[in-house]
XYZ file of C-alpha atoms in Angstrom:
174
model
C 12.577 41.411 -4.437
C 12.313 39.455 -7.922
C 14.585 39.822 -10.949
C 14.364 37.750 -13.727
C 16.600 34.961 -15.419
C 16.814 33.212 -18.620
C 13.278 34.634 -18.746
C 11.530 33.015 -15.796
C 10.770 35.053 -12.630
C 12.167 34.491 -9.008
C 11.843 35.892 -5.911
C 14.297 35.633 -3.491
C 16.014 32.626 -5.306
C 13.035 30.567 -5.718
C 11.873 29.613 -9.187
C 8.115 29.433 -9.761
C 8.093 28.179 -13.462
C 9.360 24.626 -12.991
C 8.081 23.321 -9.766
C 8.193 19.588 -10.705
C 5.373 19.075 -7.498
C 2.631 21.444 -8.598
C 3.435 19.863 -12.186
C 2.862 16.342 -11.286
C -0.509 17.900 -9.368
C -1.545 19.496 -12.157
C -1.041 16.479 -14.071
C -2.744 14.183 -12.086
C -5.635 16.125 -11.342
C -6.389 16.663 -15.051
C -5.689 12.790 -15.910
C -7.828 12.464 -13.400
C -10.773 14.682 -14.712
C -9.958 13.453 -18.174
C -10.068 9.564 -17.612
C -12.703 9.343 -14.995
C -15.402 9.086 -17.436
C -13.849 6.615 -19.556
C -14.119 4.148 -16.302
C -17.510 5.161 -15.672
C -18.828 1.328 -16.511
C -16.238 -0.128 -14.327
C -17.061 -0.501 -10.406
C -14.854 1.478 -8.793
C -13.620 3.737 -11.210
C -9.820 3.513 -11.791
C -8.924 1.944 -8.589
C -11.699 -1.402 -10.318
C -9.611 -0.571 -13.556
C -6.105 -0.795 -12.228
C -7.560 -4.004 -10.161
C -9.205 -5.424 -13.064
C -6.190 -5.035 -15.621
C -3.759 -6.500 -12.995
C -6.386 -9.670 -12.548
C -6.355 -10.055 -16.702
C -2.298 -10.361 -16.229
C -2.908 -13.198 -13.967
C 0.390 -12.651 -12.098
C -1.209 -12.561 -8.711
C -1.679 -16.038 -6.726
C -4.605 -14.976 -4.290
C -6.569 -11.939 -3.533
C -4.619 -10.888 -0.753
C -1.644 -10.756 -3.368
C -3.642 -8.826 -5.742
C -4.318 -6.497 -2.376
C -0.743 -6.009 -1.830
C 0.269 -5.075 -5.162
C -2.168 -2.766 -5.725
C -1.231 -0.963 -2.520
C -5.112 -1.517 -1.712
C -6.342 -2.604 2.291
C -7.220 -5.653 1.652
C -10.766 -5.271 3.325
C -11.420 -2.711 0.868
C -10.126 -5.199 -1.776
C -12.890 -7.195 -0.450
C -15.365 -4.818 -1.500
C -13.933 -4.037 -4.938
C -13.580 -7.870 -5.624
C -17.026 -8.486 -4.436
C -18.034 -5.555 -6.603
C -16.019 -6.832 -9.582
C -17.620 -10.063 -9.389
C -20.933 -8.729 -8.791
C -20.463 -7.289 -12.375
C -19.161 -10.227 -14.151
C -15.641 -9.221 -14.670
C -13.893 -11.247 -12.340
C -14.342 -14.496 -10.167
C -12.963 -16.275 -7.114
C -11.736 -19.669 -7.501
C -9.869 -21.674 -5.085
C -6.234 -21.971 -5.208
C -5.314 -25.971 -5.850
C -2.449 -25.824 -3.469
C -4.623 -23.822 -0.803
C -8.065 -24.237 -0.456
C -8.289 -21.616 2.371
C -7.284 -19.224 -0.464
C -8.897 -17.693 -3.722
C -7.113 -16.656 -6.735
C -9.162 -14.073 -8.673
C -9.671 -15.183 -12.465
C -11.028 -12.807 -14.895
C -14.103 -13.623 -16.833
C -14.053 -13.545 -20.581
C -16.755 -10.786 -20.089
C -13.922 -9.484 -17.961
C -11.567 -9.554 -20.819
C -13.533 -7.924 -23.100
C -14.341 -5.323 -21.176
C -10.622 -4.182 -20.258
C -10.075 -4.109 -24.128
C -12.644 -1.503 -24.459
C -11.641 0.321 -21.339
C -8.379 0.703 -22.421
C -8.974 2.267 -25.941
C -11.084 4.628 -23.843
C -8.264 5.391 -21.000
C -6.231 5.827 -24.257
C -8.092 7.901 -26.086
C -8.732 10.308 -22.668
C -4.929 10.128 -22.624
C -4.204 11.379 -26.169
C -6.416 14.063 -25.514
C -4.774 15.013 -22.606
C -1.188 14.957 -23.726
C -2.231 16.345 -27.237
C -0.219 19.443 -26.517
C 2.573 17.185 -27.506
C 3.160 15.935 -31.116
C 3.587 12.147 -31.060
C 7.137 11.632 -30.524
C 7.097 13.810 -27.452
C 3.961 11.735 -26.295
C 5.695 8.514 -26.623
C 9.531 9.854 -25.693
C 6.817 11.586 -21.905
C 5.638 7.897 -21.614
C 9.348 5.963 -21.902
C 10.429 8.521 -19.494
C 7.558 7.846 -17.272
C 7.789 4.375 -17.547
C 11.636 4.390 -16.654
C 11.316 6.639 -13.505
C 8.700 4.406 -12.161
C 10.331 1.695 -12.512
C 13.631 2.710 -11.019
C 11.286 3.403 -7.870
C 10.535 -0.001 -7.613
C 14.045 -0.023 -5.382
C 12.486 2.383 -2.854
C 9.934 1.008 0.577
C 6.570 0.711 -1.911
C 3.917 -1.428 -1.520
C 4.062 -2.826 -5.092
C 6.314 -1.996 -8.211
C 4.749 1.513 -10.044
C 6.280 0.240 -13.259
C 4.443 -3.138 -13.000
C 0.791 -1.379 -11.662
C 1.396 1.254 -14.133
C 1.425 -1.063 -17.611
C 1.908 -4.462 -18.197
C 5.660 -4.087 -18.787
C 6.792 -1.053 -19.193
C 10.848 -1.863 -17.484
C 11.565 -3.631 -20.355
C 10.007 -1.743 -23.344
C 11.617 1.556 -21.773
C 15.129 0.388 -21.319
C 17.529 1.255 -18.607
């Protein structure tokens, strides 16, 4: 049986218009389709982009840090490192304090390159949210931001709000 209310159809009390789930799908399928050729120079595609801005940060101490925060295996962060490196983006140095470990450095070629990656991710982004005038873009991001990081408190690997931007906690507020 479906009746209608306020405009948007159910059937047997179930809405279909605002299913949060198939949004966030939606969403990330398209961001997905969108960005993925703005990372086309980067090995590794987002996952070497995500890795790549976090290494530029320099907040990590070794690789297996870098691993965990990510939420990456860290024998498949052995691959993307080794494919990082083999691009000149990153490199492995030992840690002073532990010569058994590496801390991954980026390389000023590294550096550069993020710059230019993000305008691109950017600009993919802006087209993708362009349904929105700007102050609905930016008001979609704070609340993004702020969600994320409240789920820092739940059993993740590492902090969405830190992976997501550089430091997004404290430019969206509480």
């Amino acid at each position: 049986m479906s009746t209608e209310t306020s405009g948007t159809p159910i059937a047997d009390g179930v809405e279909f218009t605002a299913d949060f789930g198939l949004s966030l799908l939606v969403l990330m399928r398209a961001y997905r389709t969108v960005v993925a050729p703005a990372l086309d120079d980067v090995p590794q595609g987002a996952r070497g982009y995500q890795t790549l801005s976090v290494v530029v940060r320099g907040d990590q101490r070794n690789q297996l840090a870098l691993a965990t925060y990510l939420g990456i295996d860290r024998t498949v962060m052995t691959y993307l490192i080794d494919d990082l490196v083999t691009a000149g983006l990153v490199e492995r140095r030992l840690t002073p304090a532990d010569r058994r470990q590496r801390k991954i450095v980026a390389t000023d070629r590294g550096v550069k390159t993020l710059r230019k990656l993000q305008r691109q991710v950017r600009e993919a982004e802006a087209r993708l949210l362009e349904t929105l005038d700007e102050s609905e873009r930016q008001a979609f991001r704070t609340l993004l931001s702020r969600i994320a990081c409240d789920l820092r408190d739940m059993d993740l690997a590492a902090a969405p709000c830190d992976a997501a931007t550089s430091d997004p906690c404290d430019a969206a507020g509480p």
